């Protein structure tokens, strides 16, 4: 909300105080702004706002059999969901997926953001190149990682072979498939994380770092006690974003494993997809979708709350 | 990180400058960058390497350099009717989304940035807030809506859905952009008797070109890459886009055709990366704007 207000108030650099003029002052019909903004508002409402609200509402209905009209069933879709072991499996898999991606994504994001920050001369080129994984589809990324992690011909297993380790058939293995999914997801999401953290690093006032240098702080101490605390707002935003992306994202898992082998990567969105488009139980699927949306909102609140506790201003 | 101070007193400000010190410093910058390059490009390089091998060689030679260099896989993909129709669909849906998104985003952003009207804040909030809705939240409702309105399996449906999903981003980016164009230029034109249309045509549009390019590219990227909705909203090859065709290729039974899949993936990726390198600065600016306050 404040961000919206800020955006409307932003001044041109060096500009004088300006409030937009009314249509009438600029000689326009008073309806002009409404006509101008109507198509965008209509599109957003029809494609995003209305469907998501309708979906939440329709999760309270159910057709007694396929093809019959839907009847009000209250929260029965939810109680059925919560008594289904497949749901708890998907919640567990999502927990692993989100936590794993957050840990791998945040540590790699920080490391690479620091790396780029120090690459003064080559920054622009490197930053542009870093974005490459963001530009390709989840399916293309899945194809690439399926080749890399292939048990017989993948580079990962050849690499492990140098150390005498006999790598598993990653994607066919119930224990290891999730690892591949996490790395693929992090690989596609990392460019934005890096850009975000790099942006934060660039706004840090270097006089703090100079002062720390004069006082004899080591590189590690400077990172630990200065840079990372000063980077906290960006860390919170990237956490919120990565968590959103992994909790609600379906593309990577769908393209890479489809939830298999034996449900070991069947995260909640994948389970929802299966309920809807394999079992054709649309209303039950809507209940799960609603659950995911609520959980995502609660997690976001949690991150912000924890950040506040550590006195991070967001 | 902890090893960076190895060999030096704990509170050494900087490593001593000398031949070794200079080397050390360069390594400190160079090694992480090298790792970043590895992380980013290994998947591309391995995929390109596999795409240039024959099917037999993928299993026989695990090295990065193909021994029997062949572009057969590319030839197969390019002559495959599934690929050509998917490529065409992707182009149509991508271009349609890019055009429609800019067409509806531009006037809305202009109105929010330039006019003062009743409900301005509230309406902008209505436009931006749905950006937070994930695809998973609209997947089933949009599918059922498309079934009811007989819009399933049409390219225009994809264009409309993607446009709706991208409109918040487009408005957000362009409002910020218009705020930075000084109002004086338009006021001067107004004094000179230019009407609204003339001001938009001759002042706003030329100045807004970078923002329009950014939005068109981001919209095109989304339409080119989006997978989940294509899977749900299309039923025949006549409307399916590239990600779906690539997905189907991977699902086929029998021994995996790794060179074919790899070549397909590379072909879908390369044109866009090429376009991106031409206009990278706009895109990076567009992505970072709004990500931090």
PDB file of C-alpha atoms in Angstrom, chain B residues 148-264:
ATOM      1  CA  UNK B 148     -17.836 -22.806 -20.167  1.00  0.00           C
ATOM      2  CA  UNK B 149     -17.157 -20.023 -22.668  1.00  0.00           C
ATOM      3  CA  UNK B 150     -15.945 -22.444 -25.333  1.00  0.00           C
ATOM      4  CA  UNK B 151     -12.513 -20.834 -25.370  1.00  0.00           C
ATOM      5  CA  UNK B 152     -10.520 -23.998 -24.831  1.00  0.00           C
ATOM      6  CA  UNK B 153      -7.762 -24.780 -27.303  1.00  0.00           C
ATOM      7  CA  UNK B 154      -7.479 -21.355 -28.901  1.00  0.00           C
ATOM      8  CA  UNK B 155      -4.379 -19.228 -29.213  1.00  0.00           C
ATOM      9  CA  UNK B 156      -6.351 -16.080 -28.387  1.00  0.00           C
ATOM     10  CA  UNK B 157      -7.234 -17.575 -24.988  1.00  0.00           C
ATOM     11  CA  UNK B 158      -3.554 -17.923 -24.152  1.00  0.00           C
ATOM     12  CA  UNK B 159      -2.909 -14.352 -25.286  1.00  0.00           C
ATOM     13  CA  UNK B 160      -5.725 -12.986 -23.122  1.00  0.00           C
ATOM     14  CA  UNK B 161      -4.709 -14.992 -20.046  1.00  0.00           C
ATOM     15  CA  UNK B 162      -1.052 -13.996 -20.306  1.00  0.00           C
ATOM     16  CA  UNK B 163      -1.999 -10.371 -20.864  1.00  0.00           C
ATOM     17  CA  UNK B 164      -4.109 -10.376 -17.709  1.00  0.00           C
ATOM     18  CA  UNK B 165      -1.264 -11.949 -15.762  1.00  0.00           C
ATOM     19  CA  UNK B 166       1.255  -9.391 -17.001  1.00  0.00           C
ATOM     20  CA  UNK B 167      -0.884  -6.251 -16.882  1.00  0.00           C
ATOM     21  CA  UNK B 168      -0.028  -5.464 -13.226  1.00  0.00           C
ATOM     22  CA  UNK B 169       3.690  -5.618 -13.956  1.00  0.00           C
ATOM     23  CA  UNK B 170       3.271  -3.508 -17.089  1.00  0.00           C
ATOM     24  CA  UNK B 171       1.296  -0.812 -15.267  1.00  0.00           C
ATOM     25  CA  UNK B 172       3.695  -0.832 -12.318  1.00  0.00           C
ATOM     26  CA  UNK B 173       6.767  -0.391 -14.521  1.00  0.00           C
ATOM     27  CA  UNK B 174       5.216   2.268 -16.741  1.00  0.00           C
ATOM     28  CA  UNK B 175       3.739   4.373 -13.947  1.00  0.00           C
ATOM     29  CA  UNK B 176       7.225   4.571 -12.463  1.00  0.00           C
ATOM     30  CA  UNK B 177       8.589   5.464 -15.846  1.00  0.00           C
ATOM     31  CA  UNK B 178       6.050   8.218 -16.590  1.00  0.00           C
ATOM     32  CA  UNK B 179       6.666   9.759 -13.177  1.00  0.00           C
ATOM     33  CA  UNK B 180      10.217  10.378 -14.290  1.00  0.00           C
ATOM     34  CA  UNK B 181       9.308  12.165 -17.506  1.00  0.00           C
ATOM     35  CA  UNK B 182       9.055  15.840 -16.553  1.00  0.00           C
ATOM     36  CA  UNK B 183       5.532  17.105 -16.835  1.00  0.00           C
ATOM     37  CA  UNK B 184       6.738  20.473 -18.138  1.00  0.00           C
ATOM     38  CA  UNK B 185       7.281  19.126 -21.638  1.00  0.00           C
ATOM     39  CA  UNK B 186       3.660  18.115 -21.912  1.00  0.00           C
ATOM     40  CA  UNK B 187       2.443  21.330 -20.323  1.00  0.00           C
ATOM     41  CA  UNK B 188       4.421  23.327 -22.849  1.00  0.00           C
ATOM     42  CA  UNK B 189       2.810  21.322 -25.636  1.00  0.00           C
ATOM     43  CA  UNK B 190      -0.564  21.903 -24.026  1.00  0.00           C
ATOM     44  CA  UNK B 191       0.036  25.644 -24.043  1.00  0.00           C
ATOM     45  CA  UNK B 192       1.014  25.420 -27.686  1.00  0.00           C
ATOM     46  CA  UNK B 193      -2.387  23.919 -28.405  1.00  0.00           C
ATOM     47  CA  UNK B 194      -1.541  20.229 -28.738  1.00  0.00           C
ATOM     48  CA  UNK B 195      -4.453  17.997 -27.835  1.00  0.00           C
ATOM     49  CA  UNK B 196      -4.239  14.846 -25.747  1.00  0.00           C
ATOM     50  CA  UNK B 197      -3.746  12.565 -28.739  1.00  0.00           C
ATOM     51  CA  UNK B 198      -0.984  14.739 -30.168  1.00  0.00           C
ATOM     52  CA  UNK B 199       0.790  14.909 -26.814  1.00  0.00           C
ATOM     53  CA  UNK B 200       0.708  11.128 -26.486  1.00  0.00           C
ATOM     54  CA  UNK B 201       1.711  10.540 -30.088  1.00  0.00           C
ATOM     55  CA  UNK B 202       4.568  13.025 -30.326  1.00  0.00           C
ATOM     56  CA  UNK B 203       5.831  13.372 -26.751  1.00  0.00           C
ATOM     57  CA  UNK B 204       4.869  10.460 -24.539  1.00  0.00           C
ATOM     58  CA  UNK B 205       5.328   7.561 -26.954  1.00  0.00           C
ATOM     59  CA  UNK B 206       8.849   8.473 -28.131  1.00  0.00           C
ATOM     60  CA  UNK B 207       9.967   9.094 -24.549  1.00  0.00           C
ATOM     61  CA  UNK B 208       8.338   5.902 -23.301  1.00  0.00           C
ATOM     62  CA  UNK B 209       9.983   3.686 -25.917  1.00  0.00           C
ATOM     63  CA  UNK B 210      12.458   2.041 -23.474  1.00  0.00           C
ATOM     64  CA  UNK B 211       9.643   1.180 -21.069  1.00  0.00           C
ATOM     65  CA  UNK B 212       7.519  -0.208 -23.883  1.00  0.00           C
ATOM     66  CA  UNK B 213      10.396  -2.379 -25.097  1.00  0.00           C
ATOM     67  CA  UNK B 214      10.994  -3.698 -21.583  1.00  0.00           C
ATOM     68  CA  UNK B 215       7.361  -4.630 -21.158  1.00  0.00           C
ATOM     69  CA  UNK B 216       7.078  -6.161 -24.599  1.00  0.00           C
ATOM     70  CA  UNK B 217      10.159  -8.316 -23.916  1.00  0.00           C
ATOM     71  CA  UNK B 218       8.959  -9.436 -20.490  1.00  0.00           C
ATOM     72  CA  UNK B 219       5.510 -10.229 -21.906  1.00  0.00           C
ATOM     73  CA  UNK B 220       7.031 -12.139 -24.807  1.00  0.00           C
ATOM     74  CA  UNK B 221       9.269 -14.075 -22.433  1.00  0.00           C
ATOM     75  CA  UNK B 222       6.307 -15.122 -20.311  1.00  0.00           C
ATOM     76  CA  UNK B 223       4.268 -16.271 -23.309  1.00  0.00           C
ATOM     77  CA  UNK B 224       7.262 -18.019 -24.885  1.00  0.00           C
ATOM     78  CA  UNK B 225       8.144 -19.947 -21.723  1.00  0.00           C
ATOM     79  CA  UNK B 226       4.881 -20.502 -19.857  1.00  0.00           C
ATOM     80  CA  UNK B 227       4.067 -24.159 -19.522  1.00  0.00           C
ATOM     81  CA  UNK B 228       1.405 -25.014 -16.933  1.00  0.00           C
ATOM     82  CA  UNK B 229      -1.436 -23.053 -18.528  1.00  0.00           C
ATOM     83  CA  UNK B 230      -0.607 -24.323 -22.014  1.00  0.00           C
ATOM     84  CA  UNK B 231      -0.836 -27.848 -20.669  1.00  0.00           C
ATOM     85  CA  UNK B 232      -4.294 -27.125 -19.250  1.00  0.00           C
ATOM     86  CA  UNK B 233      -5.794 -24.790 -21.849  1.00  0.00           C
ATOM     87  CA  UNK B 234      -4.792 -26.510 -25.083  1.00  0.00           C
ATOM     88  CA  UNK B 235      -5.795 -29.926 -26.383  1.00  0.00           C
ATOM     89  CA  UNK B 236      -4.466 -30.128 -29.952  1.00  0.00           C
ATOM     90  CA  UNK B 237      -1.073 -29.535 -31.600  1.00  0.00           C
ATOM     91  CA  UNK B 238      -2.619 -26.656 -33.579  1.00  0.00           C
ATOM     92  CA  UNK B 239      -2.452 -24.364 -30.538  1.00  0.00           C
ATOM     93  CA  UNK B 240       0.360 -25.796 -28.434  1.00  0.00           C
ATOM     94  CA  UNK B 241       3.488 -23.759 -27.885  1.00  0.00           C
ATOM     95  CA  UNK B 242       7.141 -24.798 -27.703  1.00  0.00           C
ATOM     96  CA  UNK B 243       7.402 -25.726 -23.997  1.00  0.00           C
ATOM     97  CA  UNK B 244       4.541 -28.165 -24.451  1.00  0.00           C
ATOM     98  CA  UNK B 245       6.087 -29.721 -27.569  1.00  0.00           C
ATOM     99  CA  UNK B 246       9.407 -30.106 -25.741  1.00  0.00           C
ATOM    100  CA  UNK B 247       7.629 -31.640 -22.768  1.00  0.00           C
ATOM    101  CA  UNK B 248       5.873 -34.175 -25.033  1.00  0.00           C
ATOM    102  CA  UNK B 249       9.208 -35.104 -26.583  1.00  0.00           C
ATOM    103  CA  UNK B 250      10.544 -35.982 -23.151  1.00  0.00           C
ATOM    104  CA  UNK B 251       7.458 -38.032 -22.302  1.00  0.00           C
ATOM    105  CA  UNK B 252       7.736 -40.343 -25.310  1.00  0.00           C
ATOM    106  CA  UNK B 253       8.284 -44.012 -24.573  1.00  0.00           C
ATOM    107  CA  UNK B 254      11.405 -46.032 -25.289  1.00  0.00           C
ATOM    108  CA  UNK B 255      15.063 -45.038 -25.078  1.00  0.00           C
ATOM    109  CA  UNK B 256      15.372 -41.324 -24.571  1.00  0.00           C
ATOM    110  CA  UNK B 257      16.458 -39.354 -27.591  1.00  0.00           C
ATOM    111  CA  UNK B 258      18.792 -37.082 -25.659  1.00  0.00           C
ATOM    112  CA  UNK B 259      20.379 -35.323 -28.663  1.00  0.00           C
ATOM    113  CA  UNK B 260      16.893 -34.563 -30.026  1.00  0.00           C
ATOM    114  CA  UNK B 261      15.634 -33.184 -26.733  1.00  0.00           C
ATOM    115  CA  UNK B 262      18.825 -31.201 -26.227  1.00  0.00           C
ATOM    116  CA  UNK B 263      18.688 -29.726 -29.725  1.00  0.00           C
ATOM    117  CA  UNK B 264      15.020 -28.836 -29.259  1.00  0.00           C
TER     118      UNK B 264
END
